[in-house]
């Protein structure tokens, strides 16, 4: 501040130096800037000059006006002084006249006072004599309040002079008229169209007439309850109306009437002062007990009606607005009726409404899932019918997952309106814990995920396989894997973040961990994939079984080609491979599938083994067969229906194991001729040539094929095998 005050360059300052200021401008500014600054200073100077002139003119006008005012005040004071002198003279004159009158009337003053009192008494007596007629007139005019006021005004005098015969007659007439008045007032209590305010006024009049308060309490509450029942009936008829309109009507109708009834009751019966204080305490206790029962009974009916009404609201935003208005009004009711916490009951209704809304959303999610599954099944059936393929499985799998995830997210966003900070119930810990943890996370999200796993598990329990295409099992298993790896944690994390689950979670509200849900999806995926393998293996097995059972193996001709059923088996396995490859990655990196030399070598060794051992069926070869069977006892047993892994090679291996095992069991039940055995030799060699690329463990497939050929040799009447070169030519030509 000191620096600014002593600054020589401050043009508005006290120590401004024009020379230094000019030198500074010449050093720092161009000619144009200096000229512009000069024009600005001139303009400011002219403005200041104009303002100074205006200020001078204004002050001059004020000075002239003040001079005129002072001059006028001098004139007014002179007139006022003359008026005060005149007033003083008049007061002196009045004083003298008053003294003269007092001296003149001094002798008759007592007589005048006596006459005045007699006159007042006569007026009172006149009022008493006219009282019965006045009461009649007031009753006929239905001016009951004025009638009660007249009687109460005269009651003390009548009681004081009740021993005098003339007053006894008046009192008797008044009492008869009062009975009629009380009857009229009680009739007003039973009118259906009487308002609560009119009801309270009539009760107040009866209390002024010394009617017993106990009976009036009962009559007042009975009639008030009838009024409230009518209000509730109106609300029942509005159940089809908008929920906000329903709440507003209930607030302006039922709740307003109830508040007015409670306030009137307390004013008339609780707060009214009585002479007997002991009686007051006893009566207040009884009256409050009756009032509390009355309020609780009617509020329970109201809560039942509101609780049913808020269950059938589709629009969550509108429902929340209505619940907010409902809860706010209950807080006002709590201020009037402090004996019962109606706000807590209202919070329970809000929680129930939120629970019902979550149940409705859960139902819509279940319905959406059902519709999606039906749509996917129809799409799969249509594609199989039209082109015999199951193309586009990746798109169908996305159709199963993405819309459902978006649907769940939309439901969560819809339910967030329950947590708006400006709502009267949004800060209630009871509501937040119950709604966010129990209803949204556990009831809705976890409940839907459990329903999802239960639904897909149902596809493994059905005995009728033809109801749905087997590819649907493959899609559902992949869907469960996707949920287990990504979507379960994503949905639960989203829910926890949106609804602050960590904040409201407590020891009483134990949330379901994501790992538990992931385990359910893993189990469901495994069961679906195992079931898919069994169904597909059963389909291929049916073809092989029929091909073995329907052929006469004892009278077959020499094989010249591969049977059509074997080609069909390879085609079906190839189609299944393309389906599985669209969803599951291959796990064949450890196997060299670039050449089939090992397969040919293996096939040659098999043929030579059986040709050398079974070139002639004589007893000398029984020992060799026995040794082979003993070796099988100590070899590792192949589990046909074991769980498959989540990769293409494991899935195809499972299907092929089931198919070859069926083929083996069917061969063991038949008897073969030489050419029948050779046909089996051609078929197994063909399967070995084309199925090796699908399996993860070729030794398993080779073992089963060896078993099939070995069983055919055992069941053959003339076990003679073909040369491998001939078999190879037949298979390549086929």
XYZ file of C-alpha atoms in Angstrom:
734
model
C 0.000 0.000 0.000
C 2.869 2.374 0.821
C 4.544 1.638 -2.504
C 1.341 2.390 -4.426
C 0.776 5.597 -2.495
C 4.320 6.875 -3.212
C 4.428 5.737 -6.830
C 5.268 8.782 -9.087
C 3.853 6.952 -12.103
C 0.353 6.470 -10.597
C -1.689 9.113 -12.400
C -4.357 8.915 -9.695
C -1.836 9.014 -6.854
C -0.898 11.830 -4.535
C 2.807 11.844 -5.584
C 2.261 11.699 -9.342
C 5.190 13.225 -11.362
C 4.128 14.250 -14.864
C 7.687 14.617 -16.148
C 8.792 11.145 -15.092
C 5.554 9.692 -16.403
C 6.094 11.363 -19.802
C 9.691 10.169 -20.004
C 8.601 6.639 -19.249
C 5.969 6.765 -21.999
C 8.501 8.104 -24.524
C 10.884 5.251 -23.693
C 8.407 2.379 -23.640
C 5.663 3.316 -26.142
C 5.515 4.023 -29.828
C 4.223 7.264 -31.263
C 0.836 5.774 -32.041
C 0.504 4.395 -28.496
C 1.452 7.807 -27.046
C -1.171 9.526 -29.196
C -3.794 6.978 -28.233
C -2.900 7.396 -24.576
C -3.164 11.176 -24.946
C -6.626 10.844 -26.481
C -7.649 8.535 -23.640
C -6.403 10.997 -20.974
C -8.257 13.862 -22.685
C -11.422 11.803 -22.809
C -11.115 10.863 -19.121
C -10.468 14.503 -18.174
C -13.576 15.611 -20.020
C -15.610 12.920 -18.306
C -14.328 13.962 -14.874
C -15.069 17.598 -15.650
C -18.624 16.741 -16.680
C -19.107 14.643 -13.514
C -17.865 17.530 -11.360
C -20.296 19.957 -12.966
C -23.185 17.540 -12.455
C -22.229 17.064 -8.797
C -22.085 20.831 -8.237
C -25.524 21.345 -9.811
C -27.039 18.583 -7.713
C -25.602 19.927 -4.462
C -26.810 23.444 -5.367
C -30.351 22.173 -5.934
C -30.267 20.344 -2.604
C -29.096 23.508 -0.858
C -31.951 25.556 -2.371
C -34.481 22.852 -1.401
C -33.188 22.802 2.193
C -33.493 26.616 2.398
C -37.130 26.467 1.262
C -37.872 23.727 3.785
C -36.435 25.741 6.693
C -38.439 28.783 5.642
C -41.634 26.718 5.502
C -40.952 25.163 8.926
C -40.755 28.632 10.470
C -44.227 29.452 9.106
C -45.697 26.112 10.288
C -44.303 26.530 13.803
C -46.000 29.887 14.138
C -49.378 28.400 13.177
C -48.831 25.471 15.544
C -48.049 27.821 18.430
C -51.325 29.665 17.870
C -53.249 26.349 17.825
C -51.623 25.212 21.073
C -52.621 28.467 22.779
C -56.212 28.003 21.597
C -56.195 24.372 22.864
C -54.974 25.473 26.291
C -57.792 28.012 26.594
C -60.387 25.348 25.635
C -59.016 22.902 28.207
C -59.291 25.540 30.930
C -62.888 26.145 29.912
C -63.698 22.426 29.986
C -62.133 22.058 33.413
C -64.225 24.869 34.847
C -67.443 23.416 33.367
C -66.611 19.960 34.742
C -66.098 21.341 38.216
C -69.440 23.099 38.024
C -71.246 19.889 36.912
C -69.563 17.828 39.624
C -70.570 20.298 42.299
C -74.147 20.366 40.940
C -74.560 16.530 40.678
C -72.702 15.644 43.831
C -75.889 14.995 45.739
C -77.436 12.657 43.136
C -74.288 10.729 42.104
C -74.951 7.749 44.346
C -78.530 7.555 43.116
C -77.377 7.571 39.475
C -74.854 4.764 40.154
C -77.592 2.730 41.835
C -79.936 3.268 38.894
C -77.155 2.236 36.506
C -76.564 -1.020 38.386
C -80.311 -1.675 38.455
C -80.429 -1.070 34.712
C -77.628 -3.584 34.140
C -79.367 -6.156 36.299
C -82.624 -5.637 34.432
C -80.798 -6.272 31.157
C -79.412 -9.521 32.556
C -82.817 -10.565 33.813
C -84.295 -9.699 30.445
C -81.624 -11.916 28.784
C -82.471 -14.754 31.175
C -86.212 -14.486 30.589
C -85.640 -14.476 26.814
C -83.038 -17.287 26.957
C -85.405 -20.255 26.290
C -86.883 -18.493 23.269
C -83.445 -17.463 21.988
C -82.193 -21.024 22.342
C -85.196 -22.279 20.342
C -84.492 -19.743 17.613
C -80.795 -20.642 17.436
C -81.634 -24.353 17.171
C -84.164 -23.740 14.399
C -81.556 -21.667 12.572
C -79.021 -24.508 13.149
C -76.757 -21.952 14.790
C -75.715 -24.431 17.445
C -72.483 -22.668 18.384
C -74.338 -19.448 19.308
C -76.922 -21.407 21.291
C -74.215 -23.108 23.335
C -72.477 -19.766 23.852
C -75.698 -18.126 25.123
C -76.415 -20.941 27.542
C -72.831 -21.088 28.867
C -72.974 -17.294 29.343
C -76.158 -17.568 31.469
C -75.388 -20.833 33.203
C -73.511 -19.320 36.172
C -76.395 -16.944 36.983
C -78.977 -19.718 36.694
C -76.996 -21.928 39.035
C -76.564 -19.024 41.505
C -80.301 -18.263 41.700
C -81.585 -21.800 41.174
C -83.435 -21.677 44.514
C -85.770 -18.904 43.326
C -89.026 -20.210 41.791
C -88.937 -17.904 38.761
C -85.422 -18.922 37.876
C -86.236 -22.569 38.421
C -88.779 -22.414 35.624
C -86.306 -20.754 33.286
C -83.658 -23.343 34.135
C -86.106 -26.211 33.581
C -87.056 -24.844 30.148
C -83.388 -24.371 29.247
C -82.517 -27.928 30.299
C -85.300 -29.339 28.101
C -84.092 -27.264 25.177
C -80.514 -28.363 25.872
C -81.513 -32.025 25.603
C -82.913 -31.258 22.180
C -79.703 -29.372 21.320
C -77.550 -32.293 22.444
C -79.674 -34.647 20.353
C -79.225 -32.411 17.325
C -75.458 -32.265 17.864
C -75.213 -36.049 18.212
C -77.189 -36.446 15.010
C -74.554 -34.280 13.321
C -71.919 -36.760 14.493
C -73.591 -39.577 12.552
C -73.926 -37.764 9.250
C -71.892 -39.516 6.579
C -71.137 -36.330 4.682
C -69.928 -34.440 7.755
C -66.352 -33.232 7.428
C -63.739 -33.860 10.072
C -63.672 -30.164 10.944
C -67.461 -30.042 11.442
C -67.245 -33.233 13.475
C -64.645 -31.688 15.759
C -66.747 -28.534 16.210
C -69.814 -30.548 17.230
C -67.808 -32.582 19.737
C -66.363 -29.385 21.173
C -69.875 -27.986 21.660
C -70.980 -31.151 23.453
C -67.959 -30.956 25.712
C -68.897 -27.374 26.591
C -72.325 -28.712 27.564
C -70.608 -31.074 30.047
C -71.287 -34.272 28.119
C -69.132 -37.238 29.290
C -65.819 -37.223 27.449
C -65.492 -41.046 27.341
C -68.618 -41.558 25.250
C -67.716 -38.611 23.023
C -64.259 -40.093 22.398
C -65.818 -43.353 21.278
C -68.443 -41.661 19.069
C -65.838 -39.356 17.530
C -63.485 -42.207 16.658
C -66.301 -44.418 15.308
C -67.510 -41.723 12.946
C -63.918 -40.801 12.015
C -63.157 -44.435 11.187
C -66.184 -44.555 8.898
C -64.788 -41.521 7.086
C -61.379 -43.156 6.742
C -62.908 -46.405 5.450
C -64.616 -44.392 2.719
C -61.237 -42.890 1.824
C -59.701 -46.375 1.662
C -62.521 -47.574 -0.594
C -61.786 -44.672 -2.926
C -58.123 -45.706 -2.978
C -59.065 -49.313 -3.773
C -61.008 -48.096 -6.790
C -57.879 -46.206 -7.936
C -55.655 -49.278 -8.096
C -55.679 -49.108 -11.885
C -54.639 -45.438 -11.902
C -51.141 -44.030 -12.098
C -49.130 -44.794 -8.940
C -48.179 -41.126 -8.397
C -51.818 -40.105 -8.648
C -52.666 -42.894 -6.204
C -50.088 -41.662 -3.653
C -51.114 -38.018 -4.058
C -54.769 -38.893 -3.580
C -53.999 -40.957 -0.490
C -51.930 -38.108 0.959
C -54.522 -35.417 0.312
C -57.411 -37.689 1.308
C -56.756 -40.456 3.801
C -53.587 -39.159 5.471
C -54.829 -35.555 5.641
C -58.080 -36.684 7.255
C -56.170 -38.878 9.686
C -53.867 -36.000 10.680
C -56.859 -33.708 11.160
C -58.626 -36.342 13.252
C -55.573 -36.842 15.477
C -55.010 -33.092 15.911
C -58.699 -32.472 16.674
C -58.841 -35.387 19.090
C -55.829 -34.130 21.004
C -57.200 -30.580 21.146
C -60.618 -31.726 22.336
C -59.761 -34.527 24.736
C -56.055 -34.565 25.567
C -55.157 -30.889 25.863
C -58.473 -29.688 27.376
C -57.987 -28.505 30.929
C -60.291 -29.989 33.576
C -60.780 -29.012 37.170
C -59.889 -32.386 38.605
C -56.212 -32.911 37.834
C -56.273 -36.549 38.960
C -59.109 -37.160 36.535
C -57.111 -35.432 33.814
C -54.161 -37.778 34.137
C -56.350 -40.886 34.176
C -58.478 -39.719 31.274
C -55.474 -38.630 29.201
C -53.956 -42.097 29.502
C -57.160 -43.830 28.381
C -57.797 -41.331 25.614
C -54.280 -41.690 24.244
C -54.637 -45.473 24.332
C -57.854 -45.298 22.296
C -56.237 -42.888 19.849
C -53.145 -45.043 19.358
C -55.238 -48.142 18.661
C -57.361 -46.171 16.230
C -54.347 -44.759 14.348
C -52.436 -48.060 14.228
C -55.503 -49.985 13.013
C -56.240 -47.596 10.158
C -52.601 -47.129 9.186
C -52.233 -50.901 8.967
C -55.102 -51.000 6.462
C -53.500 -48.163 4.540
C -50.096 -49.886 4.502
C -51.660 -53.128 3.246
C -53.308 -51.253 0.401
C -50.149 -49.341 -0.540
C -48.006 -52.477 -0.277
C -50.212 -54.296 -2.795
C -50.399 -51.292 -5.101
C -46.644 -50.741 -5.424
C -46.057 -54.351 -6.484
C -47.447 -53.918 -10.000
C -45.561 -50.878 -11.347
C -43.518 -51.447 -14.483
C -41.754 -48.069 -14.653
C -39.114 -48.015 -11.906
C -38.520 -44.243 -12.090
C -42.216 -43.483 -11.552
C -42.386 -46.052 -8.756
C -39.441 -44.439 -6.949
C -41.003 -40.963 -7.221
C -44.229 -42.296 -5.748
C -42.402 -44.103 -2.941
C -40.464 -40.931 -2.124
C -43.679 -38.920 -1.760
C -45.211 -41.712 0.299
C -42.192 -41.897 2.629
C -41.959 -38.122 3.076
C -45.606 -37.919 4.101
C -45.074 -40.698 6.639
C -42.316 -38.649 8.249
C -44.879 -35.888 8.782
C -47.274 -38.448 10.275
C -44.477 -39.496 12.654
C -44.237 -35.936 13.967
C -47.940 -36.053 14.810
C -48.050 -39.596 16.171
C -44.778 -40.146 17.991
C -45.898 -43.315 19.747
C -45.476 -45.460 16.620
C -42.615 -45.312 14.082
C -44.595 -45.306 10.847
C -41.509 -44.203 8.881
C -39.872 -47.545 9.682
C -42.932 -49.404 8.422
C -42.840 -47.186 5.326
C -39.193 -48.120 4.813
C -40.197 -51.792 4.955
C -42.785 -51.129 2.245
C -40.122 -49.390 0.136
C -37.812 -52.384 0.619
C -40.613 -54.766 -0.367
C -41.336 -52.640 -3.428
C -37.646 -52.754 -4.358
C -37.639 -56.513 -3.770
C -40.692 -56.947 -6.001
C -39.067 -54.790 -8.675
C -35.959 -56.986 -8.514
C -38.172 -60.077 -8.807
C -39.889 -58.588 -11.851
C -36.532 -57.826 -13.446
C -35.329 -61.335 -12.618
C -38.426 -62.748 -14.296
C -37.785 -60.611 -17.388
C -34.154 -61.817 -17.481
C -35.311 -65.433 -17.247
C -37.832 -64.830 -20.009
C -35.168 -63.148 -22.146
C -32.861 -66.135 -21.620
C -35.635 -68.550 -22.573
C -36.457 -66.571 -25.719
C -32.776 -66.421 -26.669
C -32.383 -70.188 -26.264
C -35.489 -70.807 -28.380
C -34.176 -68.467 -31.058
C -30.771 -70.172 -31.105
C -32.401 -73.616 -31.271
C -34.592 -72.532 -34.177
C -31.595 -71.036 -35.975
C -29.607 -74.241 -35.527
C -32.521 -76.416 -36.694
C -33.103 -74.193 -39.754
C -29.458 -74.274 -40.815
C -29.240 -78.043 -40.395
C -32.459 -78.502 -42.409
C -31.407 -76.145 -45.206
C -27.748 -76.903 -45.832
C -26.930 -79.694 -43.411
C -24.238 -77.635 -41.661
C -23.928 -75.704 -38.421
C -22.123 -72.628 -39.703
C -21.964 -69.342 -37.838
C -21.554 -70.898 -34.394
C -19.397 -68.022 -33.202
C -22.218 -65.577 -34.021
C -24.760 -67.781 -32.259
C -22.523 -67.994 -29.219
C -22.274 -64.173 -29.167
C -26.082 -64.082 -29.446
C -26.282 -66.195 -26.298
C -23.938 -63.987 -24.260
C -23.848 -60.320 -25.295
C -27.593 -59.452 -25.289
C -27.971 -61.085 -21.887
C -25.035 -59.130 -20.437
C -26.453 -55.885 -21.818
C -29.870 -56.788 -20.460
C -28.434 -57.289 -16.960
C -26.552 -53.975 -17.178
C -29.747 -52.222 -18.254
C -31.612 -53.726 -15.302
C -28.913 -52.512 -12.894
C -29.075 -49.000 -14.345
C -32.855 -49.068 -13.977
C -32.603 -50.016 -10.296
C -30.059 -47.271 -9.557
C -32.912 -44.762 -9.241
C -33.559 -46.265 -5.790
C -30.231 -44.766 -4.644
C -30.755 -41.144 -5.706
C -29.404 -38.932 -2.884
C -32.423 -36.613 -2.796
C -34.831 -39.434 -1.876
C -36.166 -39.484 1.672
C -35.365 -43.179 2.107
C -32.054 -43.364 0.208
C -29.984 -42.640 3.338
C -31.668 -45.290 5.482
C -29.064 -47.926 6.400
C -31.786 -50.538 6.780
C -32.980 -49.889 3.232
C -29.515 -49.720 1.655
C -28.268 -52.978 3.168
C -31.419 -54.905 2.407
C -31.905 -53.535 -1.098
C -28.338 -53.360 -2.419
C -26.943 -56.569 -0.926
C -29.900 -58.905 -0.460
C -32.109 -57.897 -3.376
C -29.897 -56.537 -6.167
C -26.681 -58.515 -5.799
C -27.847 -61.764 -4.229
C -31.486 -61.893 -5.285
C -31.195 -60.508 -8.823
C -27.658 -60.977 -10.202
C -26.620 -64.101 -8.273
C -30.143 -65.479 -8.627
C -30.041 -65.030 -12.399
C -26.604 -66.670 -12.648
C -27.881 -69.649 -10.631
C -30.934 -69.834 -12.910
C -28.634 -69.756 -15.925
C -26.559 -72.697 -14.703
C -29.705 -74.613 -13.705
C -31.269 -73.976 -17.132
C -28.275 -75.200 -19.098
C -27.912 -78.159 -16.740
C -31.462 -79.145 -17.677
C -30.284 -79.934 -21.200
C -28.163 -82.751 -19.772
C -31.073 -84.358 -17.910
C -33.534 -84.753 -20.772
C -33.989 -88.235 -22.109
C -35.399 -87.079 -25.456
C -32.313 -86.021 -27.400
C -34.304 -85.183 -30.542
C -35.903 -82.151 -28.875
C -32.815 -80.018 -29.519
C -29.800 -80.216 -31.834
C -26.609 -81.518 -30.183
C -24.750 -78.419 -31.361
C -26.761 -76.431 -28.805
C -24.963 -78.354 -26.041
C -21.656 -77.339 -27.568
C -22.726 -73.699 -27.683
C -23.974 -73.761 -24.112
C -20.782 -75.353 -22.821
C -18.725 -72.640 -24.522
C -21.099 -70.016 -23.113
C -20.543 -71.364 -19.590
C -16.783 -71.218 -20.106
C -17.061 -67.585 -21.219
C -19.127 -66.743 -18.141
C -16.677 -68.545 -15.904
C -13.609 -66.818 -17.347
C -14.943 -63.276 -17.885
C -18.612 -62.467 -17.500
C -19.325 -63.596 -13.934
C -16.623 -61.394 -12.451
C -17.558 -58.555 -14.797
C -21.219 -58.614 -13.750
C -20.455 -58.900 -10.042
C -17.805 -56.162 -10.184
C -20.208 -53.872 -12.031
C -22.916 -54.560 -9.449
C -20.553 -54.004 -6.519
C -19.333 -50.683 -7.953
C -22.764 -49.333 -8.887
C -24.419 -50.226 -5.578
C -21.434 -49.839 -3.191
C -21.774 -53.408 -1.990
C -18.491 -53.267 -0.042
C -19.800 -50.316 1.978
C -23.104 -51.959 2.936
C -21.803 -55.491 3.340
C -21.564 -56.759 6.913
C -21.235 -59.977 8.837
C -25.012 -60.392 8.667
C -25.051 -59.939 4.885
C -22.605 -62.527 3.543
C -22.256 -62.124 -0.203
C -21.694 -65.022 -2.558
C -18.093 -64.980 -3.843
C -17.468 -64.937 -7.568
C -15.333 -68.095 -7.321
C -18.347 -70.105 -6.141
C -20.417 -69.030 -9.152
C -17.477 -69.706 -11.468
C -17.259 -73.243 -10.083
C -20.942 -73.777 -10.913
C -20.371 -72.616 -14.492
C -17.268 -74.820 -14.787
C -19.281 -77.818 -13.624
C -22.159 -76.988 -15.984
C -19.766 -76.561 -18.917
C -18.124 -79.905 -18.183
C -21.466 -81.720 -17.947
C -22.715 -80.126 -21.166
C -19.568 -81.070 -23.063
C -19.624 -84.636 -21.735
C -23.281 -84.911 -22.707
C -22.530 -83.536 -26.168
C -19.819 -86.156 -26.653
C -22.156 -88.940 -25.550
C -24.974 -87.784 -27.827
C -22.714 -87.465 -30.854
C -21.031 -90.762 -30.025
C -24.490 -92.364 -29.716
C -25.502 -91.010 -33.132
C -22.420 -92.471 -34.822
C -22.764 -95.682 -32.805
C -26.335 -96.164 -34.016
C -25.145 -96.206 -37.636
C -22.387 -98.672 -36.852
C -24.684 -100.942 -34.843
C -27.337 -101.068 -37.539
C -24.697 -101.707 -40.208
C -23.399 -104.718 -38.242
C -26.759 -106.125 -37.111
C -28.528 -105.874 -40.482
C -25.806 -107.624 -42.532
C -25.500 -111.377 -43.113
C -21.819 -111.853 -42.327
C -21.807 -115.574 -43.073
C -22.892 -115.169 -46.710
C -21.167 -111.970 -47.698
C -19.169 -111.666 -50.896
C -15.487 -110.922 -51.190
C -14.931 -107.233 -50.288
C -14.236 -104.934 -53.244
C -14.881 -101.561 -51.578
C -15.369 -99.844 -48.242
C -18.880 -100.020 -46.884
C -20.924 -96.775 -47.251
C -21.546 -96.585 -43.514
C -17.810 -96.176 -42.886
C -17.694 -93.264 -45.298
C -20.701 -91.789 -43.557
C -18.953 -92.150 -40.190
C -15.910 -90.276 -41.479
C -18.116 -87.563 -42.963
C -20.040 -87.125 -39.711
C -16.851 -86.982 -37.654
C -15.470 -84.383 -40.081
C -18.644 -82.289 -39.728
C -18.434 -82.534 -35.954
C -14.793 -81.482 -36.161
C -15.740 -78.314 -38.070
C -18.410 -77.505 -35.479
C -16.084 -77.966 -32.541
C -13.278 -76.038 -34.249
C -15.563 -72.989 -34.515
C -15.753 -72.789 -30.707
C -12.814 -74.686 -29.202
C -9.145 -74.444 -30.074
C -7.198 -77.502 -31.150
C -4.675 -79.012 -28.772
C -2.750 -81.151 -31.265
C 0.550 -79.308 -31.354
C 2.393 -82.160 -29.773
C 1.370 -84.646 -32.506
C 2.971 -84.685 -35.948
C 0.077 -85.015 -38.414
C 1.949 -84.153 -41.552
C 2.404 -87.779 -42.616
C 0.482 -91.012 -42.277
C 3.431 -93.377 -42.658
C 3.147 -94.482 -39.046
C -0.504 -95.352 -39.587
C 0.306 -97.493 -42.617
C 3.134 -99.198 -40.747
C 0.804 -99.859 -37.846
C -1.887 -101.253 -40.113
C 0.624 -103.530 -41.821
C 1.845 -104.839 -38.476
C -1.727 -105.510 -37.345
C -2.555 -107.410 -40.505
C 0.654 -109.439 -40.311
C 0.064 -110.179 -36.634
C -3.372 -111.620 -37.206
C -2.427 -113.256 -40.480
C 0.487 -115.064 -38.814
C -1.522 -116.114 -35.801
C -4.779 -116.982 -37.538
C -3.705 -118.337 -40.945
C -5.283 -121.573 -39.882
C -7.648 -122.148 -37.016
C -6.085 -125.160 -35.247
C -5.685 -126.120 -31.577
C -1.979 -125.363 -31.792
C -2.758 -121.715 -31.945
C -4.957 -121.626 -28.851
C -1.938 -120.988 -26.640
C -1.015 -117.937 -28.667
C -4.548 -116.565 -28.263
C -4.424 -117.262 -24.551
C -1.166 -115.332 -24.198
C -2.716 -112.388 -26.036
C -5.710 -112.333 -23.678
C -3.444 -112.532 -20.624
C -1.498 -109.527 -21.900
C -4.753 -107.571 -22.187
C -5.455 -108.220 -18.520
C -2.324 -106.319 -17.534
C -2.614 -103.549 -20.124
C -4.027 -100.149 -19.147
C -7.806 -100.097 -19.364
C -9.373 -97.467 -21.635
C -12.127 -95.425 -20.013
C -14.707 -94.833 -22.711
C -17.034 -92.349 -20.963
C -14.425 -90.239 -19.182
C -14.717 -86.440 -18.927
C -13.340 -84.612 -21.913
C -11.171 -81.525 -21.874
C -12.146 -78.175 -23.354
C -10.314 -78.612 -26.657
C -11.185 -80.020 -30.027
C -8.917 -83.094 -29.949
C -10.256 -84.277 -26.593
C -13.869 -83.841 -27.719
C -13.372 -85.742 -30.972
C -11.414 -88.462 -29.175
C -14.334 -88.984 -26.793
C -16.821 -89.332 -29.664
C -14.580 -91.733 -31.586
C -13.956 -93.879 -28.475
C -17.696 -94.314 -27.915
C -18.279 -95.127 -31.604
C -15.460 -97.681 -31.846
C -16.450 -99.255 -28.538
C -19.983 -99.777 -29.885
C -18.541 -101.210 -33.101
C -16.420 -103.602 -31.028
C -19.338 -104.847 -28.922
C -21.486 -105.390 -31.996
C -18.700 -107.384 -33.697
C -18.365 -109.616 -30.626
C -22.010 -110.638 -30.987
C -21.782 -111.730 -34.627
C -20.303 -114.735 -36.448
C -18.243 -114.064 -39.590
C -17.240 -115.938 -42.697
C -13.835 -115.448 -44.331
C -15.139 -112.632 -46.514
C -17.023 -111.097 -43.595
C -13.752 -110.938 -41.642
C -11.988 -109.397 -44.606
C -14.749 -106.756 -44.893
C -14.190 -105.858 -41.237
C -10.449 -105.679 -42.017
C -11.132 -103.212 -44.849
C -13.514 -101.136 -42.690
C -11.121 -100.853 -39.747
C -8.229 -99.967 -42.040
C -10.362 -97.231 -43.659
C -11.303 -95.811 -40.260
C -7.669 -95.913 -39.192
C -6.624 -93.977 -42.304
C -9.121 -91.137 -41.828
C -9.803 -90.876 -38.101
C -6.248 -90.519 -36.842
C -6.162 -86.773 -37.511
C -9.082 -86.147 -35.124
C -7.834 -87.852 -31.964
C -5.404 -86.650 -29.322
C -4.072 -90.142 -28.512
C -3.711 -92.414 -31.534
C -2.770 -95.391 -29.401
C -6.283 -95.485 -27.994
C -7.805 -95.521 -31.471
C -5.311 -98.185 -32.658
C -6.073 -100.323 -29.622
C -9.835 -100.213 -30.252
C -9.423 -100.941 -33.969
C -7.116 -103.864 -33.098
C -9.771 -105.115 -30.683
C -12.450 -104.888 -33.382
C -10.368 -106.826 -35.889
C -9.244 -109.286 -33.212
C -12.834 -109.929 -32.135
C -13.819 -110.481 -35.756
C -10.970 -112.997 -36.082
C -12.133 -114.815 -32.961
C -15.717 -114.906 -34.259
C -14.710 -116.012 -37.765
C -15.280 -119.564 -39.000
C -12.390 -119.332 -41.476
C -10.023 -116.599 -40.195
C -8.033 -115.641 -43.285
C -6.940 -111.990 -43.623
C -6.296 -110.123 -46.855
C -2.917 -108.830 -47.907
C -2.284 -105.353 -46.630
C -1.492 -104.035 -50.118
C -4.880 -105.217 -51.355
C -6.629 -103.636 -48.358
C -4.759 -100.409 -48.936
C -5.780 -100.317 -52.622
C -9.434 -100.943 -51.740
C -9.423 -98.169 -49.104
C -7.696 -95.661 -51.398
C -10.165 -96.463 -54.172
C -13.053 -96.105 -51.714
